[in-house]
Short mmCIF file of C-alpha atoms and ligand atoms in Angstrom, two decimals:
data_model
loop_
_atom_site.label_atom_id
_atom_site.label_comp_id
_atom_site.label_asym_id
_atom_site.label_seq_id
_atom_site.Cartn_x
_atom_site.Cartn_y
_atom_site.Cartn_z
CA UNK A 1 75.17 25.75 -12.80
CA UNK A 2 76.03 23.18 -9.60
CA UNK A 3 75.82 19.71 -9.28
CA UNK A 4 74.55 18.26 -6.09
CA UNK A 5 73.56 15.10 -4.79
CA UNK A 6 70.97 16.12 -2.26
CA UNK A 7 69.38 19.89 -2.26
CA UNK A 8 67.79 20.27 1.16
CA UNK A 9 65.13 23.04 1.25
CA UNK A 10 64.67 25.05 4.50
CA UNK A 11 67.06 26.16 7.18
CA UNK A 12 65.12 25.50 10.50
CA UNK A 13 65.85 22.69 12.63
CA UNK A 14 64.66 19.71 10.49
CA UNK A 15 66.90 20.82 7.23
CA UNK A 16 69.91 21.55 9.15
CA UNK A 17 69.64 18.44 11.31
CA UNK A 18 68.91 16.15 7.92
CA UNK A 19 72.01 18.01 6.60
CA UNK A 20 74.34 16.92 9.75
CA UNK A 21 73.41 13.72 9.67
CA UNK A 22 73.68 13.13 5.95
CA UNK A 23 77.37 14.63 6.81
CA UNK A 24 78.08 12.18 9.48
CA UNK A 25 76.82 9.20 6.97
CA UNK A 26 79.63 10.05 4.49
CA UNK A 27 77.39 12.51 2.11
CA UNK A 28 79.90 15.46 1.02
CA UNK A 29 78.07 17.06 -2.19
CA UNK A 30 75.11 18.49 -0.51
CA UNK A 31 73.43 21.80 -0.08
CA UNK A 32 70.98 23.66 2.27
CA UNK A 33 68.89 26.79 0.98
CA UNK A 34 67.29 29.05 3.29
CA UNK A 35 65.37 31.94 2.08
CA UNK A 36 65.63 33.70 5.08
CA UNK A 37 68.22 33.70 7.54
CA UNK A 38 68.65 30.15 9.46
CA UNK A 39 66.06 29.57 12.18
CA UNK A 40 63.86 32.32 11.00
CA UNK A 41 60.80 30.32 10.48
CA UNK A 42 58.78 28.01 13.33
CA UNK A 43 62.23 27.12 14.56
CA UNK A 44 63.37 30.33 16.25
CA UNK A 45 59.93 31.12 17.29
CA UNK A 46 59.02 27.79 19.08
CA UNK A 47 58.88 27.67 22.72
CA UNK A 48 62.10 25.53 23.50
CA UNK A 49 59.93 22.45 24.57
CA UNK A 50 60.95 18.87 24.18
CA UNK A 51 58.89 15.93 25.75
CA UNK A 52 57.68 12.37 25.50
CA UNK A 53 54.54 12.60 26.85
CA UNK A 54 52.66 11.46 23.34
CA UNK A 55 49.64 9.52 22.81
CA UNK A 56 51.00 7.20 19.81
CA UNK A 57 53.54 4.73 19.16
CA UNK A 58 55.13 6.79 16.71
CA UNK A 59 55.23 9.75 18.77
CA UNK A 60 56.54 7.95 22.21
CA UNK A 61 59.11 6.04 20.20
CA UNK A 62 60.31 8.82 18.26
CA UNK A 63 60.35 11.38 20.70
CA UNK A 64 62.59 8.60 23.26
CA UNK A 65 65.32 8.20 20.29
CA UNK A 66 65.35 12.19 20.16
CA UNK A 67 65.86 12.78 23.46
CA UNK A 68 69.10 10.43 23.19
CA UNK A 69 70.17 12.40 20.38
CA UNK A 70 69.78 15.55 22.15
CA UNK A 71 71.91 14.51 24.79
CA UNK A 72 74.42 13.62 21.98
CA UNK A 73 74.06 16.92 20.59
CA UNK A 74 74.93 18.86 23.93
CA UNK A 75 77.60 16.68 24.46
CA UNK A 76 78.92 16.02 20.57
CA UNK A 77 78.18 19.49 18.75
CA UNK A 78 80.51 22.36 18.47
CA UNK A 79 78.38 24.25 20.87
CA UNK A 80 75.77 24.03 23.41
CA UNK A 81 72.31 23.80 22.32
CA UNK A 82 71.51 24.38 26.33
CA UNK A 83 69.83 20.71 26.27
CA UNK A 84 68.40 20.64 30.09
CA UNK A 85 66.07 17.88 31.15
CA UNK A 86 63.76 19.74 33.74
CA UNK A 87 60.54 17.83 32.93
CA UNK A 88 57.30 18.50 31.83
CA UNK A 89 54.82 18.92 34.61
CA UNK A 90 51.50 18.59 32.99
CA UNK A 91 48.41 19.48 35.30
CA UNK A 92 45.78 17.88 35.53
CA UNK A 93 41.58 18.55 36.89
CA UNK A 94 39.99 15.41 38.80
CA UNK A 95 38.16 14.08 35.29
CA UNK A 96 41.61 13.93 33.23
CA UNK A 97 43.60 12.11 35.70
CA UNK A 98 41.91 8.40 34.02
CA UNK A 99 42.78 9.65 30.84
CA UNK A 100 46.40 10.52 31.46
CA UNK A 101 46.91 7.70 33.26
CA UNK A 102 46.53 5.57 30.37
CA UNK A 103 48.83 7.84 28.15
CA UNK A 104 51.19 7.06 30.95
CA UNK A 105 50.90 3.35 30.94
CA UNK A 106 51.54 3.52 26.89
CA UNK A 107 54.68 5.61 27.58
CA UNK A 108 55.99 3.24 30.28
CA UNK A 109 55.85 0.10 28.05
CA UNK A 110 57.70 1.94 25.40
CA UNK A 111 60.08 3.03 27.76
CA UNK A 112 59.24 6.51 28.86
CA UNK A 113 59.73 7.19 32.78
CA UNK A 114 56.42 9.56 33.32
CA UNK A 115 54.00 8.97 36.19
CA UNK A 116 50.93 10.66 37.28
CA UNK A 117 51.62 12.62 40.66
CA UNK A 118 49.61 14.19 43.07
CA UNK A 119 48.88 17.92 44.03
CA UNK A 120 51.34 17.86 47.05
CA UNK A 121 54.09 16.44 44.72
CA UNK A 122 53.39 19.49 41.83
CA UNK A 123 54.30 21.40 44.85
CA UNK A 124 57.36 19.88 45.65
CA UNK A 125 58.32 20.26 41.73
CA UNK A 126 57.02 23.86 41.30
CA UNK A 127 56.62 25.22 45.03
CA UNK A 128 54.98 28.68 43.95
CA UNK A 129 52.03 27.01 41.90
CA UNK A 130 48.88 27.52 43.05
CA UNK A 131 47.19 24.28 42.91
CA UNK A 132 43.15 25.26 43.60
CA UNK A 133 41.63 22.93 40.95
CA UNK A 134 44.47 20.91 40.48
CA UNK A 135 43.67 17.68 40.84
CA UNK A 136 47.82 16.03 40.14
CA UNK A 137 49.72 16.14 37.13
CA UNK A 138 51.40 13.82 34.46
CA UNK A 139 55.25 14.42 35.31
CA UNK A 140 58.15 13.35 33.22
CA UNK A 141 61.43 14.22 34.78
CA UNK A 142 63.75 12.95 31.62
CA UNK A 143 61.69 15.87 29.32
CA UNK A 144 63.09 19.34 28.92
CA UNK A 145 64.14 22.09 26.54
CA UNK A 146 66.48 23.40 24.45
CA UNK A 147 67.62 27.04 22.84
CA UNK A 148 66.62 27.49 19.46
CA UNK A 149 68.99 29.83 17.93
CA UNK A 150 71.95 28.13 19.73
CA UNK A 151 70.77 24.69 18.32
CA UNK A 152 70.59 26.05 14.86
CA UNK A 153 74.24 28.03 15.48
CA UNK A 154 75.95 24.66 16.65
CA UNK A 155 74.31 23.04 13.64
CA UNK A 156 75.75 25.53 11.79
CA UNK A 157 78.82 25.16 12.77
CA UNK A 158 79.35 21.62 12.43
CA UNK A 159 78.05 21.77 8.76
CA UNK A 160 80.59 23.91 8.33
CA UNK A 161 83.15 22.07 9.88
CA UNK A 162 81.97 19.18 7.72
CA UNK A 163 82.50 21.27 4.35
CA UNK A 164 78.63 21.35 3.76
CA UNK A 165 77.72 24.97 2.22
CA UNK A 166 74.08 26.83 3.56
CA UNK A 167 72.70 29.16 1.19
CA UNK A 168 70.94 31.99 3.58
CA UNK A 169 68.96 34.20 1.88
CA UNK A 170 68.32 32.49 -1.32
CA UNK A 171 64.75 30.74 -2.59
CA UNK A 172 63.78 27.88 -4.03
CA UNK A 173 61.46 29.18 -7.11
CA UNK A 174 61.45 25.84 -9.09
CA UNK A 175 61.99 22.17 -9.43
CA UNK A 176 61.79 20.42 -12.80
CA UNK A 177 60.90 17.12 -12.97
CA UNK A 178 61.23 15.30 -16.25
CA UNK A 179 60.07 11.59 -17.52
CA UNK A 180 59.14 11.33 -13.63
CA UNK A 181 62.70 12.03 -12.29
CA UNK A 182 63.60 15.18 -10.25
CA UNK A 183 66.62 16.81 -12.62
CA UNK A 184 66.57 20.44 -11.40
CA UNK A 185 66.26 22.77 -8.14
CA UNK A 186 66.03 26.81 -9.85
CA UNK A 187 66.53 29.65 -6.88
CA UNK A 188 66.67 32.89 -7.33
CA UNK A 189 70.31 32.88 -7.78
CA UNK A 190 71.68 29.52 -9.30
CA UNK A 191 70.30 26.36 -10.91
CA UNK A 192 71.46 22.94 -9.17
CA UNK A 193 71.19 19.47 -11.40
CA UNK A 194 70.09 16.94 -8.79
CA UNK A 195 67.87 13.98 -8.32
CA UNK A 196 67.22 14.33 -4.17
CA UNK A 197 65.19 16.83 -2.80
CA UNK A 198 64.16 17.28 1.02
CA UNK A 199 61.28 19.39 1.15
CA UNK A 200 62.27 20.67 4.86
CA UNK A 201 60.43 24.59 4.05
CA UNK A 202 58.19 24.48 7.34
CA UNK A 203 55.25 26.91 6.08
CA UNK A 204 56.70 26.61 2.72
CA UNK A 205 56.33 23.04 2.46
CA UNK A 206 53.03 22.88 0.51
CA UNK A 207 54.20 25.00 -1.74
CA UNK A 208 57.40 23.19 -2.34
CA UNK A 209 55.57 19.89 -2.96
CA UNK A 210 53.20 21.73 -5.36
CA UNK A 211 56.33 22.74 -7.76
CA UNK A 212 56.35 18.91 -8.38
CA UNK A 213 52.50 18.15 -8.54
CA UNK A 214 52.39 17.13 -5.24
CA UNK A 215 49.29 18.33 -2.89
CA UNK A 216 49.94 18.30 0.94
CA UNK A 217 47.38 18.31 3.41
CA UNK A 218 48.79 20.89 5.45
CA UNK A 219 47.51 23.91 7.29
CA UNK A 220 48.82 26.73 9.12
CA UNK A 221 48.06 27.98 12.08
CA UNK A 222 49.23 30.83 13.76
CA UNK A 223 50.41 30.77 17.52
CA UNK A 224 51.30 33.42 19.82
CA UNK A 225 54.38 33.62 22.48
CA UNK A 226 55.97 35.72 24.61
CA UNK A 227 59.26 36.33 26.75
CA UNK A 228 59.73 38.08 29.99
CA UNK A 229 62.55 39.97 31.10
CA UNK A 230 64.93 37.49 32.93
CA UNK A 231 65.13 36.87 36.41
CA UNK A 232 66.97 34.44 38.88
CA UNK A 233 66.35 31.16 37.43
CA UNK A 234 63.44 29.25 39.74
CA UNK A 235 61.66 27.50 37.53
CA UNK A 236 62.98 23.98 35.69
CA UNK A 237 60.26 22.06 33.87
CA UNK A 238 57.55 23.33 31.56
CA UNK A 239 54.47 23.45 32.90
CA UNK A 240 51.00 22.89 30.72
CA UNK A 241 47.70 23.48 31.93
CA UNK A 242 45.02 23.06 29.03
CA UNK A 243 46.61 25.43 26.12
CA UNK A 244 48.90 27.13 28.61
CA UNK A 245 52.34 26.71 28.36
CA UNK A 246 55.39 28.15 29.83
CA UNK A 247 59.21 27.37 31.01
CA UNK A 248 62.03 29.44 32.28
CA UNK A 249 65.08 29.60 29.57
CA UNK A 250 68.48 29.13 31.06
CA UNK A 251 69.01 33.08 30.63
CA UNK A 252 66.10 33.35 33.01
CA UNK A 253 63.26 34.67 30.81
CA UNK A 254 59.90 33.04 31.18
CA UNK A 255 58.52 31.99 27.96
CA UNK A 256 55.39 30.71 26.91
CA UNK A 257 52.32 31.08 25.02
CA UNK A 258 48.80 29.54 25.06
CA UNK A 259 45.90 29.05 22.13
CA UNK A 260 43.46 31.90 20.74
CA UNK A 261 41.45 29.66 18.96
CA UNK A 262 42.56 30.79 15.56
CA UNK A 263 41.33 30.19 12.37
CA UNK A 264 43.98 29.11 9.84
CA UNK A 265 45.81 32.15 8.27
CA UNK A 266 48.66 33.53 6.79
CA UNK A 267 49.36 36.07 8.46
CA UNK A 268 52.32 35.99 11.24
CA UNK A 269 51.05 39.52 12.77
CA UNK A 270 51.01 39.45 16.77
CA UNK A 271 47.62 40.78 18.01
CA UNK A 272 46.55 43.08 20.92
CA UNK A 273 43.81 39.80 22.08
CA UNK A 274 47.13 37.48 23.24
CA UNK A 275 49.20 39.25 26.05
CA UNK A 276 45.88 39.85 28.40
CA UNK A 277 44.78 35.91 27.71
CA UNK A 278 48.09 34.97 28.46
CA UNK A 279 48.50 37.08 31.32
CA UNK A 280 45.02 35.82 32.99
CA UNK A 281 46.03 32.16 32.06
CA UNK A 282 49.69 32.22 33.38
CA UNK A 283 48.86 34.06 36.48
CA UNK A 284 46.24 32.07 37.82
CA UNK A 285 48.91 29.18 37.73
CA UNK A 286 52.18 31.08 39.06
CA UNK A 287 50.54 34.45 40.91
CA UNK A 288 54.13 34.91 42.01
CA UNK A 289 55.20 36.41 38.84
CA UNK A 290 53.03 38.98 38.29
CA UNK A 291 55.27 41.98 38.73
CA UNK A 292 57.66 40.49 35.84
CA UNK A 293 57.46 42.73 32.43
CA UNK A 294 57.16 40.85 29.40
CA UNK A 295 59.97 41.89 27.13
CA UNK A 296 58.60 40.65 23.73
CA UNK A 297 55.70 38.72 21.75
CA UNK A 298 55.78 37.45 18.26
CA UNK A 299 53.73 34.95 15.94
CA UNK A 300 55.03 31.71 14.83
CA UNK A 301 53.41 29.00 12.44
CA UNK A 302 52.01 25.38 13.68
CA UNK A 303 52.02 23.41 10.43
CA UNK A 304 49.11 20.94 10.87
CA UNK A 305 48.17 17.77 9.16
CA UNK A 306 44.94 16.03 10.05
CA UNK A 307 46.37 13.82 12.64
CA UNK A 308 48.78 16.06 14.19
CA UNK A 309 51.47 13.91 13.11
CA UNK A 310 54.26 14.66 10.63
CA UNK A 311 54.42 13.33 7.29
CA UNK A 312 57.87 11.44 6.76
CA UNK A 313 59.80 9.67 3.96
CA UNK A 314 59.51 9.61 0.25
CA UNK A 315 56.58 9.95 -2.24
CA UNK A 316 55.49 8.34 -5.31
CA UNK A 317 58.02 10.86 -6.95
CA UNK A 318 61.61 9.29 -6.70
CA UNK A 319 63.93 11.11 -4.77
CA UNK A 320 61.20 14.03 -3.19
CA UNK A 321 61.47 13.27 0.45
CA UNK A 322 59.71 15.07 2.98
CA UNK A 323 59.98 16.59 6.57
CA UNK A 324 56.89 18.68 7.16
CA UNK A 325 53.88 18.86 8.96
CA UNK A 326 55.23 18.80 12.64
CA UNK A 327 52.24 20.69 14.15
CA UNK A 328 53.83 22.54 17.76
CA UNK A 329 56.46 19.55 18.19
CA UNK A 330 58.76 19.89 15.24
CA UNK A 331 61.89 21.70 17.75
CA UNK A 332 61.91 18.33 19.78
CA UNK A 333 61.77 15.87 16.80
CA UNK A 334 64.24 17.78 15.05
CA UNK A 335 67.13 15.07 15.73
CA UNK A 336 65.27 12.18 15.21
CA UNK A 337 63.97 13.32 12.07
CA UNK A 338 67.38 14.69 10.54
CA UNK A 339 68.74 11.11 11.42
CA UNK A 340 65.55 9.31 9.87
CA UNK A 341 65.88 11.41 6.73
CA UNK A 342 69.12 10.77 6.61
CA UNK A 343 68.99 7.13 6.71
CA UNK A 344 66.22 7.04 4.32
CA UNK A 345 68.43 8.93 1.56
CA UNK A 346 71.34 6.99 2.39
CA UNK A 347 69.79 3.31 2.56
CA UNK A 348 66.48 3.71 1.50
CA UNK A 349 65.02 2.94 4.78
CA UNK A 350 64.36 4.70 7.82
CA UNK A 351 65.62 2.81 10.64
CA UNK A 352 62.79 3.36 13.47
CA UNK A 353 59.80 1.16 12.06
CA UNK A 354 57.14 3.20 13.32
CA UNK A 355 58.55 6.28 11.26
CA UNK A 356 57.59 4.01 8.13
CA UNK A 357 53.70 4.49 9.46
CA UNK A 358 54.37 8.31 8.91
CA UNK A 359 54.05 8.40 5.11
CA UNK A 360 52.25 10.54 3.12
CA UNK A 361 50.05 7.41 1.53
CA UNK A 362 48.33 7.32 5.23
CA UNK A 363 46.15 10.17 4.02
CA UNK A 364 44.93 8.40 0.97
CA UNK A 365 44.27 5.06 2.44
CA UNK A 366 42.74 6.61 5.50
CA UNK A 367 45.35 4.86 8.19
CA UNK A 368 45.63 7.97 10.09
CA UNK A 369 47.13 8.01 13.58
CA UNK A 370 45.64 10.68 16.30
CA UNK A 371 47.47 12.26 18.28
CA UNK A 372 45.40 13.67 21.57
CA UNK A 373 48.51 15.32 23.49
CA UNK A 374 48.61 18.41 21.33
CA UNK A 375 49.19 21.70 23.23
CA UNK A 376 48.56 25.24 22.05
C1 LIG B 401 54.53 29.57 18.93
C2 LIG B 401 55.18 28.07 18.66
C3 LIG B 401 55.91 27.63 19.57
C4 LIG B 401 56.24 26.30 19.73
N1 LIG B 401 56.58 25.43 20.41
C5 LIG B 401 57.24 24.22 20.28
C6 LIG B 401 58.28 23.57 21.45
O1 LIG B 401 57.83 24.19 22.39
N2 LIG B 401 58.50 22.43 21.29
C7 LIG B 401 58.97 22.11 19.73
O2 LIG B 401 59.25 20.88 19.54
N3 LIG B 401 58.24 22.57 18.58
C8 LIG B 401 57.71 23.90 19.00
N4 LIG B 401 57.14 24.74 17.74
C9 LIG B 401 57.01 24.02 16.66
C10 LIG B 401 58.16 23.63 15.63
O3 LIG B 401 58.82 25.32 16.02
C11 LIG B 401 58.25 23.48 14.29
O4 LIG B 401 57.29 22.34 14.39
C12 LIG B 401 59.58 23.53 14.13
O5 LIG B 401 60.22 24.49 14.18
C13 LIG B 401 59.55 23.11 12.49
O6 LIG B 401 61.26 23.30 12.04
P1 LIG B 401 61.00 23.15 10.62
O7 LIG B 401 62.67 22.80 10.43
O8 LIG B 401 60.54 21.89 10.21
O9 LIG B 401 60.17 24.38 9.88
P2 LIG B 401 61.06 25.90 9.90
O10 LIG B 401 61.52 26.06 11.18
O11 LIG B 401 59.74 26.45 9.78
O12 LIG B 401 61.87 26.26 9.02
C14 LIG B 401 61.47 26.09 7.45
C15 LIG B 401 62.58 26.76 6.56
O13 LIG B 401 62.10 26.52 5.29
C16 LIG B 401 62.47 28.29 4.74
N5 LIG B 401 61.42 28.18 3.58
C17 LIG B 401 60.58 28.09 3.13
N6 LIG B 401 60.76 28.27 1.79
C18 LIG B 401 61.58 28.14 1.37
C19 LIG B 401 61.96 28.11 -0.19
N7 LIG B 401 61.10 28.57 -1.25
N8 LIG B 401 63.30 28.40 -0.38
C20 LIG B 401 64.29 28.27 0.84
N9 LIG B 401 63.75 27.94 1.51
C21 LIG B 401 62.33 28.20 1.94
C22 LIG B 401 61.82 29.11 5.52
O14 LIG B 401 61.89 30.32 5.45
C23 LIG B 401 62.18 27.91 7.15
O15 LIG B 401 63.32 29.05 7.70
C24 LIG B 401 56.21 25.81 17.85
C25 LIG B 401 55.77 26.77 16.70
C26 LIG B 401 55.46 27.97 17.08
C27 LIG B 401 55.00 28.71 16.27
#
């Protein structure tokens, strides 16, 4: 039996980032519990993208802050997370331009340097692009990407330096609550006395919340993704067109995915329908890569809320804290979410007021905040 001030469930970017910022705030007696290896959930399966081109105040302000923190991580963590600001090029048809111009207006008001560009400018950014049917793009040069496994590993090393234990291959099985207060977290290996639990369990978050009698409005959607063999780097931005997205990693691999309109599922298997669809879509935009070989394809979960915003902060149960429901944008939000949750635990409030709008209560009161710029 061990006593802990905070138990963090989940060794993806949310759990590790929360532990990192708690440690930076001086918390010492905390533990991260991960049922498999670090990054084995959605974090290690994601498309690496980091963008501020969203449509709500909440997402734009959180992501503007997160980009600032990504820069700090690149400079201050014990190893590079390969954060690169190669931009996001969101390709648009004629009938989409006006709508995206409105999104850009809000982004600019909130300090994000996005803009609408024409077809010729698109060609300057990605010379190989096929501009047939393209009217222009929404372009933000300060968006970018980072490498998930280097990020997870950099956080692991930082936590080790702070003396924070990470327990891998250990599963949380039960959370004991007595008289409305959390008492204990029980894993398959240990019992932890604690009054604070951070639910950063990704696709397992609903199950963790059920352990304390809370139902979370989360659905799992499988998303498939692939990487190519490496080639000399020629593509800096993330390119988005409809449901299709792709970029090139610092290792030279083209990584990307698209949506197959799959139903909510618990299965993580790849399917044979994905590659033909992805190849068709990506080659219509970038025909010059037709001879590249695909090295690997895999699937992961988008953990989706009804309004495509995460659920952050406290619950009716004192000490039960949520960092869940990130749809297809939880990797990019990782730094700011960790810092917000650490602030909530240490000081009782998240330091960006907009984050308070992303509470669980909004689903009871019906104050949903719909995000419209959802990819995949
Ligand atoms: C194909 C795909 C592409 C994506 N592309 C992007 C992108 O480009 N940009 C972006 O920002 N986001 C992207 N996402 C979304 C992003 O991957 C997730 O939102 C983010 O990684 C969530 O991180 P997390 O730490 O909250 O969850 P996870 O990384 O899933 O971590 C949760 C961890 O909790 C552990 N766990 C669960 N239950 C228990 C338990 N009972 N006990 C102990 N541990 C437990 C799991 O094993 C898991 O490792 C993508 C997702 C997919 C699937």
